[in-house]
Coordinates of C-alpha atoms in Angstrom, one line a residue:
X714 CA 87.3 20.8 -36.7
X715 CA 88.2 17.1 -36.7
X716 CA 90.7 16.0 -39.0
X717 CA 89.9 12.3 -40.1
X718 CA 93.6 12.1 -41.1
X719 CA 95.5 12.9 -37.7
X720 CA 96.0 9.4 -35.9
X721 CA 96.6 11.0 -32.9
X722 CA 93.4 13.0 -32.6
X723 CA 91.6 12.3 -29.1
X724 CA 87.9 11.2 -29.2
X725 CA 85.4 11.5 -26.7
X726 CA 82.6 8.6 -26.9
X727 CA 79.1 10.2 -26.4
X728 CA 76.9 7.7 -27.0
X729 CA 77.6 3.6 -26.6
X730 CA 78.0 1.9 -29.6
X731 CA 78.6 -1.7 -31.1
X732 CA 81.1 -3.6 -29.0
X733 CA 81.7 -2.0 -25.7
X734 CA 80.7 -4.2 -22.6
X735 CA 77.8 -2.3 -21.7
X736 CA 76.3 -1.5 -25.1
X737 CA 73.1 -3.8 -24.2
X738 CA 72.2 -2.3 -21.2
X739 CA 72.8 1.3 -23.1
X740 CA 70.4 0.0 -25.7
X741 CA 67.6 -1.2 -23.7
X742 CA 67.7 2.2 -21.9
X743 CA 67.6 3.8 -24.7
X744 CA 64.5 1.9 -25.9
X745 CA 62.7 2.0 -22.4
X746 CA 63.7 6.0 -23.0
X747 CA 62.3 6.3 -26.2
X748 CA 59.3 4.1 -25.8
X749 CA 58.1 6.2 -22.6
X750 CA 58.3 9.5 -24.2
X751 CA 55.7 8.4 -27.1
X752 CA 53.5 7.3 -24.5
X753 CA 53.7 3.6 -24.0
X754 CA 53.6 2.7 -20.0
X755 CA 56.2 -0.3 -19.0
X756 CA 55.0 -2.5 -17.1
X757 CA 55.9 -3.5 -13.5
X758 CA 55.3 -7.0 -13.3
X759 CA 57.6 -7.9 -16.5
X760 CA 59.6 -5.0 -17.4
X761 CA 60.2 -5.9 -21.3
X762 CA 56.1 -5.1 -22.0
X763 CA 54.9 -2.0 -22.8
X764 CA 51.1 -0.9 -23.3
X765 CA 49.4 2.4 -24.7
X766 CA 46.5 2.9 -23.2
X767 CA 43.8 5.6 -25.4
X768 CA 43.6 9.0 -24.9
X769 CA 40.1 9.0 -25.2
X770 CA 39.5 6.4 -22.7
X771 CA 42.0 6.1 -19.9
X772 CA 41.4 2.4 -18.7
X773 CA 41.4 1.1 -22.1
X774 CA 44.6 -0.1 -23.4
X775 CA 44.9 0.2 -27.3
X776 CA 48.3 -1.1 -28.0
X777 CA 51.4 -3.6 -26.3
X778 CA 54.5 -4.4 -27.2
X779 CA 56.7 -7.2 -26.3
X780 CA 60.6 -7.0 -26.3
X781 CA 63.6 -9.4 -26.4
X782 CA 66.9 -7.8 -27.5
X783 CA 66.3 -5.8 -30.2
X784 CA 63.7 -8.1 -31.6
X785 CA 60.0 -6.0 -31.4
X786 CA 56.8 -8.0 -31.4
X787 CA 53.5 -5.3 -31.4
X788 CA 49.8 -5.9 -31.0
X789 CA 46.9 -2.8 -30.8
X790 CA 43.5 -1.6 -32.2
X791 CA 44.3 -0.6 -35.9
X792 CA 40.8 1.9 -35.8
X793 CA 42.9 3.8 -32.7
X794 CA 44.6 6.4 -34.3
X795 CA 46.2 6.8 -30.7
X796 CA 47.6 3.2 -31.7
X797 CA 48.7 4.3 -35.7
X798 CA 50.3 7.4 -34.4
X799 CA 52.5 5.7 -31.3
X800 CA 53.3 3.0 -34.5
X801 CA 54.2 5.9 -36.7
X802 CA 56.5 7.6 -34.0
X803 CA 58.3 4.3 -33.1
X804 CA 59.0 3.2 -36.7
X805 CA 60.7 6.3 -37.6
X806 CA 62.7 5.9 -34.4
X807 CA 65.3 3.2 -35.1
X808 CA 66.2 1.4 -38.0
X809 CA 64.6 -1.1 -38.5
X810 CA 65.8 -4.6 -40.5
X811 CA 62.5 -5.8 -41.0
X812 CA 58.8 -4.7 -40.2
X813 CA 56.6 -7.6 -41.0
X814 CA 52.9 -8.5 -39.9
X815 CA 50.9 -11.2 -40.1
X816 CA 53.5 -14.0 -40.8
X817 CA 57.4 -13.4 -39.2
X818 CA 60.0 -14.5 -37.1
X819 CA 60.0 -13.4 -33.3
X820 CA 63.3 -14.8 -31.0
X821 CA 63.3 -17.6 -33.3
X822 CA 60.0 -18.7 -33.4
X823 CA 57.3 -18.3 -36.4
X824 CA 54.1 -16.1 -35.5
X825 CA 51.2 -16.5 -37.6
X826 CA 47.7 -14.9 -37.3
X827 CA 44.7 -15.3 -39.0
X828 CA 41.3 -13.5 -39.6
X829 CA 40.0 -14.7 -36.5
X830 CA 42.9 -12.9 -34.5
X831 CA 43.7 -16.5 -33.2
X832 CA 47.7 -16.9 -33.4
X833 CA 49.9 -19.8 -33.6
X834 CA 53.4 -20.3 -32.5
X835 CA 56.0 -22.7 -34.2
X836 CA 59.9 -23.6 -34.6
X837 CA 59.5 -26.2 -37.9
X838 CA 62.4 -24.2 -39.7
X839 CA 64.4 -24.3 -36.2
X840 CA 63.8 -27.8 -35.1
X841 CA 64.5 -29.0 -39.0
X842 CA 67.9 -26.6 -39.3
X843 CA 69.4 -27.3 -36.0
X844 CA 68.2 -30.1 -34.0
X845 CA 70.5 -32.8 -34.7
X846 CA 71.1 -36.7 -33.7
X847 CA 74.2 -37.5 -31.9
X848 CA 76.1 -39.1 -34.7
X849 CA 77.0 -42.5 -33.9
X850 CA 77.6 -46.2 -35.6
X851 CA 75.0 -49.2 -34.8
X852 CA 78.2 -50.8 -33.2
X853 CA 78.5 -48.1 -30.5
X854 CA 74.8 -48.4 -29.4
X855 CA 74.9 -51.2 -28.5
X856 CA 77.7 -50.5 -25.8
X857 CA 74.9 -49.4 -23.6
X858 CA 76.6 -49.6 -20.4
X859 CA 80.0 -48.0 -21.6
X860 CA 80.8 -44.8 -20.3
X861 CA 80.7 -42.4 -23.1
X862 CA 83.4 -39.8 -24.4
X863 CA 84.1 -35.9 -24.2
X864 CA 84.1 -35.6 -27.5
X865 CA 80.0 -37.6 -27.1
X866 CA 79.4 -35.6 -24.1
X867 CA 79.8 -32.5 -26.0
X868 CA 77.6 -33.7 -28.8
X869 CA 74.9 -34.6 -26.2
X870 CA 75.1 -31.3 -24.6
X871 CA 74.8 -29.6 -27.9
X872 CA 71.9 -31.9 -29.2
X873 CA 70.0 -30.8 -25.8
X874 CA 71.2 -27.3 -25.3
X875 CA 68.7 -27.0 -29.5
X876 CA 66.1 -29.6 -28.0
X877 CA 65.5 -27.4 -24.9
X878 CA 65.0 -24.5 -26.7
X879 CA 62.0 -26.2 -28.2
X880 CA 60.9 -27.4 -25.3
X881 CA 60.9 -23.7 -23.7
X882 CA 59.4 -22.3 -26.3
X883 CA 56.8 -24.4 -28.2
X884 CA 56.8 -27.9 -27.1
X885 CA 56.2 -28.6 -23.3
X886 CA 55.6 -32.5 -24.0
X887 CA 59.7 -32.2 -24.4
X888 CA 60.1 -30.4 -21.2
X889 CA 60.9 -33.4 -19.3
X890 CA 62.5 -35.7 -21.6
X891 CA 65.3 -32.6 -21.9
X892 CA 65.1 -31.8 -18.3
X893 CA 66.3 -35.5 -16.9
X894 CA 68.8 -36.6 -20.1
X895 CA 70.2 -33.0 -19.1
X896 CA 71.2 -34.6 -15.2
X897 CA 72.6 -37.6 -16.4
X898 CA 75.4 -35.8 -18.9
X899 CA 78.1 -35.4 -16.1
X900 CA 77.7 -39.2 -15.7
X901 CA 76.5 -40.4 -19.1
X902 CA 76.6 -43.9 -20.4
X903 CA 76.1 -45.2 -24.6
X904 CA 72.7 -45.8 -23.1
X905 CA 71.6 -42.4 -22.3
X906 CA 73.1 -41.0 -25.7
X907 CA 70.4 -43.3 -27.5
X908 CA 67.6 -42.3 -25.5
X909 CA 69.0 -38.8 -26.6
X910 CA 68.4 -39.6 -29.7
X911 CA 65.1 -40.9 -29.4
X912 CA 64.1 -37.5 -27.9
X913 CA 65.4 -35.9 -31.4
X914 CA 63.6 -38.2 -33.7
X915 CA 60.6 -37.6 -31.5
X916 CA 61.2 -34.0 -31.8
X917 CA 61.9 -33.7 -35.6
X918 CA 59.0 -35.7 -36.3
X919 CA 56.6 -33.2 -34.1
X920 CA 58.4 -30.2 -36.2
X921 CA 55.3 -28.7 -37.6
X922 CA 53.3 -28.8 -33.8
X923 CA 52.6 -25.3 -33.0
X924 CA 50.7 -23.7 -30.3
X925 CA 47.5 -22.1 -30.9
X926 CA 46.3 -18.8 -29.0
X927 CA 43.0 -18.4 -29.0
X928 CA 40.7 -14.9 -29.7
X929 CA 37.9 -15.2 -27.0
X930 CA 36.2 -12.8 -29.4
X931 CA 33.7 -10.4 -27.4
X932 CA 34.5 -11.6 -24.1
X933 CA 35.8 -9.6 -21.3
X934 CA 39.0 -9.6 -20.0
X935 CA 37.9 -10.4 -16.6
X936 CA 35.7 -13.2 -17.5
X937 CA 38.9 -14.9 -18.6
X938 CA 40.9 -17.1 -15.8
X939 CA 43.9 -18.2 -15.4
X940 CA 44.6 -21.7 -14.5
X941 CA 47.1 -23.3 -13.2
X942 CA 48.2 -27.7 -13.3
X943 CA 50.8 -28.8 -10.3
X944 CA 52.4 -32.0 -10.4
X945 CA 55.3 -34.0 -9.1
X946 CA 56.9 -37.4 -9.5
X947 CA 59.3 -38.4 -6.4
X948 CA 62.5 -39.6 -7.1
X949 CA 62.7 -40.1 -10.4
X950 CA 65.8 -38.6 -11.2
X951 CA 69.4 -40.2 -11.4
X952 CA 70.1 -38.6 -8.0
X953 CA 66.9 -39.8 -6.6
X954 CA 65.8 -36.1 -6.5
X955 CA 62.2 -35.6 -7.6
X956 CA 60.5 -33.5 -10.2
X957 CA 58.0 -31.0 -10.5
X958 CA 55.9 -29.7 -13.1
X959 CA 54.2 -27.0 -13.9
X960 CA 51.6 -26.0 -16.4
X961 CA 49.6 -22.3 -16.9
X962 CA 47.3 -21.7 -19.2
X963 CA 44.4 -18.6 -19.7
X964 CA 40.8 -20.4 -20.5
X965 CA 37.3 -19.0 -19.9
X966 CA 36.1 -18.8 -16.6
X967 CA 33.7 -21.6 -17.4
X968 CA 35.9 -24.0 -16.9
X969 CA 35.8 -24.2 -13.4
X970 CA 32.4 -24.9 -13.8
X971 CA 33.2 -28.3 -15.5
X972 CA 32.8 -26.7 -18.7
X973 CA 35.3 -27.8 -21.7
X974 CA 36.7 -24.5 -22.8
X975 CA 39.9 -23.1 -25.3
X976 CA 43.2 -22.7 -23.0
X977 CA 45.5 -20.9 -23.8
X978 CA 49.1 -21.9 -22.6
X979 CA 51.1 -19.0 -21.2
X980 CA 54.1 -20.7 -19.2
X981 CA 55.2 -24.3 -18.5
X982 CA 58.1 -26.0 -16.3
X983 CA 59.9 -29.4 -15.8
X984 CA 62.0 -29.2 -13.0
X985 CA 64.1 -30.3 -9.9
X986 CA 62.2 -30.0 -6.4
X987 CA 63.9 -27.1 -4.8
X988 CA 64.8 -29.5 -1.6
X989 CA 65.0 -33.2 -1.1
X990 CA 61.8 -34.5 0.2
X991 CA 61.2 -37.5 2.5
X992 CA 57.7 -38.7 0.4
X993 CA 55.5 -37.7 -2.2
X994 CA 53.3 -35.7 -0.2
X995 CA 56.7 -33.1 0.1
X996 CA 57.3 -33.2 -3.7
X997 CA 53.6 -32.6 -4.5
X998 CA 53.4 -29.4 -1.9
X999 CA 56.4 -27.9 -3.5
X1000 CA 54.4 -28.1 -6.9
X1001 CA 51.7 -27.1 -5.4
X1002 CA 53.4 -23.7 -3.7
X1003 CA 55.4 -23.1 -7.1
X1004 CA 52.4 -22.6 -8.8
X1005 CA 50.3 -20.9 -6.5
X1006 CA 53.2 -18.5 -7.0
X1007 CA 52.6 -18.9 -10.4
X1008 CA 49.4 -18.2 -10.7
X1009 CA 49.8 -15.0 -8.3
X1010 CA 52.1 -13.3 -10.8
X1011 CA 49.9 -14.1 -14.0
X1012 CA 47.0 -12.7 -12.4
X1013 CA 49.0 -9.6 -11.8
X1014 CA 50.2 -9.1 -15.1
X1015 CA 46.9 -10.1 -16.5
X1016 CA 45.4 -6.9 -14.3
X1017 CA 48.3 -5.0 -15.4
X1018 CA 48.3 -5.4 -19.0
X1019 CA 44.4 -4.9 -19.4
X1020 CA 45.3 -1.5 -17.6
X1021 CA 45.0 -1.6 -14.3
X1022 CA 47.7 0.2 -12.1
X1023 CA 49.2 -1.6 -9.5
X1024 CA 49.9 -0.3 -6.5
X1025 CA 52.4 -1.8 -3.4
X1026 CA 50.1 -3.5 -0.8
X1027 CA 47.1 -3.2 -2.5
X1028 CA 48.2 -6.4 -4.9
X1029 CA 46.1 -8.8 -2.9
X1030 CA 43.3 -7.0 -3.1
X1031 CA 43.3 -5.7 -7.0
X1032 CA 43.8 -9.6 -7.5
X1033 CA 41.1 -10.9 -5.9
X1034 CA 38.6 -7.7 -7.6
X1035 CA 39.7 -8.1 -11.3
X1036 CA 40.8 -11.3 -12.2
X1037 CA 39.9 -15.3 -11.2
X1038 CA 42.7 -17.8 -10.3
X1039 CA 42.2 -21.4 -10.4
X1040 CA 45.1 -24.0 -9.0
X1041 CA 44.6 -27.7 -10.4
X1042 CA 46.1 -30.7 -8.5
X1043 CA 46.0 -34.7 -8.3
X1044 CA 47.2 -36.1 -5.0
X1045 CA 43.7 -36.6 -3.6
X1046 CA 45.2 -36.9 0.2
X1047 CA 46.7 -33.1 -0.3
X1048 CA 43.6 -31.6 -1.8
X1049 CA 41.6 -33.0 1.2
X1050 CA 44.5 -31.7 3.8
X1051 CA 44.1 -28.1 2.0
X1052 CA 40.6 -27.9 1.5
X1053 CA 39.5 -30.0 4.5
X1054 CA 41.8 -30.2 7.3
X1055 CA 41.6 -27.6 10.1
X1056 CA 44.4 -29.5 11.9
X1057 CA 47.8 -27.7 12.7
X1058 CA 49.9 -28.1 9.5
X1059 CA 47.0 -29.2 8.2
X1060 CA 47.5 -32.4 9.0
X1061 CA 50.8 -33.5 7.5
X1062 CA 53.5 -35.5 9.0
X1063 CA 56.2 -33.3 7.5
X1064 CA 56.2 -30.1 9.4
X1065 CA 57.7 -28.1 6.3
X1066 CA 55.6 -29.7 4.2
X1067 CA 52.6 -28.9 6.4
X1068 CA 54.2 -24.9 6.7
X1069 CA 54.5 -24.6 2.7
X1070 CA 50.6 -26.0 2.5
X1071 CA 49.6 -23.4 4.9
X1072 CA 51.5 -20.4 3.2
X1073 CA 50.1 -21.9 -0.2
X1074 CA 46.7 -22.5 0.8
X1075 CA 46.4 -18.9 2.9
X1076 CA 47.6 -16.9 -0.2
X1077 CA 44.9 -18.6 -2.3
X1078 CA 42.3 -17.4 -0.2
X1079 CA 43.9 -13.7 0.2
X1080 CA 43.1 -13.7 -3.6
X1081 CA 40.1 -15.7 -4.3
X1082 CA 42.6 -18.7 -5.6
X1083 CA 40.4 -21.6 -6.5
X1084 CA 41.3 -25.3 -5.5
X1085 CA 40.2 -28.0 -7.9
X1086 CA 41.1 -31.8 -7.8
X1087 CA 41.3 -33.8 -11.1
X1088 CA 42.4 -37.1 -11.4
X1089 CA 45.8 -38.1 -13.0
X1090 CA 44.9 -39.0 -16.6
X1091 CA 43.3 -35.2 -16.4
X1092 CA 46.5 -33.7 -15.0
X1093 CA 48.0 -31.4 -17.8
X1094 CA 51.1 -31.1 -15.2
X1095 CA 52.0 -35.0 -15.8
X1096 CA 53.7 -34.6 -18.9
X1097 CA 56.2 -32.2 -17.8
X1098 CA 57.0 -34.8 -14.8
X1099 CA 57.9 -37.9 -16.3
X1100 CA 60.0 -39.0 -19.3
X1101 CA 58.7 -41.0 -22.5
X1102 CA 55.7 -41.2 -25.0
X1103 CA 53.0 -42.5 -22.3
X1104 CA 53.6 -39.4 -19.9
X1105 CA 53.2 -37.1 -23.0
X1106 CA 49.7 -38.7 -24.0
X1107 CA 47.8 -36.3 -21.7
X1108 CA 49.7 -33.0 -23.3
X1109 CA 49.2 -34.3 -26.9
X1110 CA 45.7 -35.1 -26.5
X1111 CA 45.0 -31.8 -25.6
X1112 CA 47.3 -30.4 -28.4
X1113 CA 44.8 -32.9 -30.4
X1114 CA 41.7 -31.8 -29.0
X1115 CA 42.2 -28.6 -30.4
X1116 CA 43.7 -26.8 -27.2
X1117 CA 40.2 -27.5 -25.6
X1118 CA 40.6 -29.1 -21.9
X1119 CA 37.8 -29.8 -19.1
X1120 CA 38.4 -29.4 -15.3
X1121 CA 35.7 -31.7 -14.0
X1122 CA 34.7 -32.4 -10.5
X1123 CA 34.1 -35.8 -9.6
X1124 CA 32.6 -36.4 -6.2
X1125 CA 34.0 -40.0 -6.5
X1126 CA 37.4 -39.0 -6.6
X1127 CA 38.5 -41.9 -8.4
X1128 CA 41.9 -41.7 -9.6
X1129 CA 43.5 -42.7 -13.1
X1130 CA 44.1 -46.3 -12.1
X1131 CA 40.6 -47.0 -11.1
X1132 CA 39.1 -45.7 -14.0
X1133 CA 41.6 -47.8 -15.7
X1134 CA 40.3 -50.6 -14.3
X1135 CA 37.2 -50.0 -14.1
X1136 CA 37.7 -48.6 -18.2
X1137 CA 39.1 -52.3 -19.1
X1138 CA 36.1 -54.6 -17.1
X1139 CA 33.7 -52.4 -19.3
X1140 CA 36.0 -52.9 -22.4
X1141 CA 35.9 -56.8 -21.7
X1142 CA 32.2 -56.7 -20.6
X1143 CA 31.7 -55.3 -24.6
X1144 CA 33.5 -57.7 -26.1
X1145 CA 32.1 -60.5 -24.6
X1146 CA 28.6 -59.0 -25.4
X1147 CA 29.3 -58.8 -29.2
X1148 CA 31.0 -62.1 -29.1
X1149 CA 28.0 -63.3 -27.8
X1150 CA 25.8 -61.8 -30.6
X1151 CA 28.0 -62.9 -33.4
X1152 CA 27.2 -66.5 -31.9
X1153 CA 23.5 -65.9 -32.0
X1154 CA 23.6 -64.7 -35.2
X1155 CA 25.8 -67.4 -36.6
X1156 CA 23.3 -69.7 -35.0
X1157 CA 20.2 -68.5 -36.9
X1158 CA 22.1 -68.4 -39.8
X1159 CA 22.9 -71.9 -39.5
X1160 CA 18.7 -72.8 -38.5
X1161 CA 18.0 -70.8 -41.6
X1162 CA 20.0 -72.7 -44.0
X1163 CA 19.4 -76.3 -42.9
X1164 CA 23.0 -77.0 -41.2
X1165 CA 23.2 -79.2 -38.3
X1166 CA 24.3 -78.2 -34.8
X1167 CA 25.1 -79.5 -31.4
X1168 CA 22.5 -78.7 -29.4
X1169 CA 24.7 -76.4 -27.4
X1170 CA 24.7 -73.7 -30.1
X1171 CA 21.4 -72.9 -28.5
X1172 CA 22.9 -72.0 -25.6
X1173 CA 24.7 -69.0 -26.0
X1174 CA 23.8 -67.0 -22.9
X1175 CA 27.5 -68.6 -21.2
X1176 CA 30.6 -67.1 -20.1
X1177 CA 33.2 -66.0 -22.9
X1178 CA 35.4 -69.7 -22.5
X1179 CA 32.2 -71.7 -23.9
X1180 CA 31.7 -69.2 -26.2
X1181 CA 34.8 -69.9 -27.7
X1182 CA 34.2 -73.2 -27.4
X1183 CA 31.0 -72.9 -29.6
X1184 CA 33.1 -70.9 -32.5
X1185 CA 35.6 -73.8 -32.1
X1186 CA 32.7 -76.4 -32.8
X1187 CA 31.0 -74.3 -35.7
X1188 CA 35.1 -74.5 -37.5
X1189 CA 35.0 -78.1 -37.0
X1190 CA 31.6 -79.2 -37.7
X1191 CA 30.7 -77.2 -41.0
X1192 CA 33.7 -76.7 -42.8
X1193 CA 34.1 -76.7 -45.3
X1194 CA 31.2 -76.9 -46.7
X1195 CA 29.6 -73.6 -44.8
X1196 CA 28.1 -70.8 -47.8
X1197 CA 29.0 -67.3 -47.2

């Protein structure tokens, strides 16, 4: 036997265990082992998610689990007992540290759900314990243009390195505040280390914003879409490279229809165009093709987690049969190139441009892809492209709104500006309309009670400036003898 005593016994290692270099891969093999011999399938299209389907009905998945590390998040039908018994078996298989429901902690995130089996997602505790300000004196800020320090460069990388977390996991609007402070560090001035900590203070104060999933209680899983928001902004980064963004969200299929429904994020990105482009129209088709991609791999783990079994070139196909794909965009001249244009490259100057369109735009169709065209202010994508509170006004209404969103189809297709416009002229017209009614009122007023007037109170069907003018000549006639 072994003697625990003799310091020159040889041991052979068996099994891996804590601290060799390839104890993580040993453990999730173990758990992609263990997990398949209780029955739980892994999936193809993201290999950390596992579902049980029932033994009583084969297409009908009863349980899913989702993994990071050793952390275990688990959903299913507690009236299965195909479900309880799978539960049972995988409990007693490790040991566990804490097996919580309702309320816990998942890869440093809080999950909550309620009785409606709607679920939030939130990092207060993480964004109040580690996102921190830069620390600095009221002297050094104002050194905007100074090139800042190692020691400050290593703050700033460590005050975004805990903000970018955030923004992966909970909080898009930060997406691409992080995303462009993080490509100026290398080059950094006292300037960008206060706009860092802007983007904390904005952060801390959002601290209790959490995202909401919701239920879609009795509705099929193929009546639910997923939907997809492309964007760009061109050269806006300190390279003059651009930036794309991408938003993805699961909503009912009404809302293709113009109908305002409950989305529920899945994915977002604020990023770096792969290549340099020589306009907008290149930035916007790269946005475009990324999330046509995009939506291609969430309709195929949406098919796959609701059961169905993919199979190699059939993908197209079990896409376009069981799920429906919808690909939002705002540039007005590339929606009418990809929905309209039958011209080589469908029209666009930039021949790679025009060659990603065409792969973008013949994929959609392979799988029933629809295209829809929103203008900018209705662009969920915008936030994740541009830096600042005003670009993140379209993401926090929404978060507002209750995570409610409308894709509506105007035949106008008016952009942002021109409703703008046309928003204010209204918003002026209304003003001048109630200034004009307060005049006419002040007017009888005045008749009724006996006070004296010029006689061009009784004209009070002019432009605003006269209008005015009449206010001015009440002020200076009557008082102050005018009763209220």
């Amino acid at each position: 036997g072994f003697d625990p005593n003799d310091e020159e016994a040889i041991l052979k290692v068996i099994k891996a265990f804590y601290g060799l270099a390839h104890a993580p891969r040993a453990w999730w093999e173990d758990v992609v082992k263990t997990l398949c011999s209780q029955g739980w399938r892994q999936l193809q299209s993201d290999k950390c998610v596992f579902i049980l389907m029932c033994e009583k009905v084969p297409d009908k998945p009863v349980g899913v689990i989702g993994l990071h590390v050793d952390d275990f998040v688990i959903g299913g039908d507690h009236s299965n007992a195909t479900f309880l018994q799978a539960r049972t078996e995988l409990y007693h298989s490790y040991k566990w540290g804490k097996w919580e429901a309702d309320e816990f902690d998942f890869a440093g995130c809080r999950l909550r759900q309620f009785k409606d089996f709607s679920i939030t997602l939130d990092q207060e505790k993480y964004t109040d314990q580690f996102i921190e300000e830069i620390p600095m004196t009221k002297e050094r800020a104002k050194q905007e243009k100074s090139e800042i320090t190692e020691r400050e460069r290593s703050y700033m990388r460590g005050s975004l390195g805990t903000v970018s977390w955030r923004a992966q996991q909970s909080g898009p609007q930060f997406a691409a505040d992080t995303g462009l402070a993080l490509s100026t560090v290398t080059r950094a001035t006292v300037r960008d280390l206060v706009v860092v900590n802007k983007l904390v203070k904005d952060t801390r104060k959002a601290a209790s914003q959490a995202l909401r999933f919701h239920h879609h209680n009795g509705m099929s899983w193929r009546d639910i879409a997923v939907i997809t928001w492309a964007d760009a902004s061109q050269g806006n980064r300190p390279d003059k490279s651009s930036t794309v963004g991408l938003v993805a969200g699961l909503a009912p299929k009404t809302i293709l229809d113009g109908e305002e429904t409950e989305v529920n994020l899945v994915n977002w990105r604020s990023t770096k165009t792969p290549r340099a482009s020589l306009g907008s129209n290149g930035s916007e088709v790269q946005s475009i093709t990324m999330c046509e991609d995009w939506t291609y791999l969430i309709r195929l783990f949406w098919c796959e987690v609701n059961g169905i079994h993919l199979q190699r070139y059939r993908w197209d196909q079990i896409i376009r049969e069981n799920s429906i794909g919808g690909l939002v965009m705002d540039p007005k001249g590339i929606f009418d190139a990809a929905t309209r244009n039958e011209s080589p490259l469908h029209g666009l100057r930039s021949s790679r441009a025009g060659y990603e369109l065409v792969s973008a735009v013949k994929q959609a169709k392979l799988t029933g892809t629809q295209l829809r065209w929103v203008h900018g202010g209705a662009q969920l994508a915008d936030t994740l492209t541009k830096s600042g509170y005003p670009a993140r006004a379209t993401l926090e209404l929404f978060f507002k709104n209750g995570f409610r969103w409308r894709i509506v189809h105007d035949e106008k297709y008016e952009s942002s500006r021109r409703r703008t416009q046309k928003g204010m002229k209204a918003l002026q017209q209304e003003i001048h309309e109630q200034e004009v009614n307060f005049l006419k009122a002040l007017a009888t007023f005045a008749d009724a009670e006996g006070y004296n007037h010029a006689d061009e109170w009784q004209d009070l069907d002019s432009e605003m400036p006269e209008g005015l003018s009449l206010v001015q000549n009440l002020r200076d006639s009557h008082q102050p003898s005018i009763k209220t």
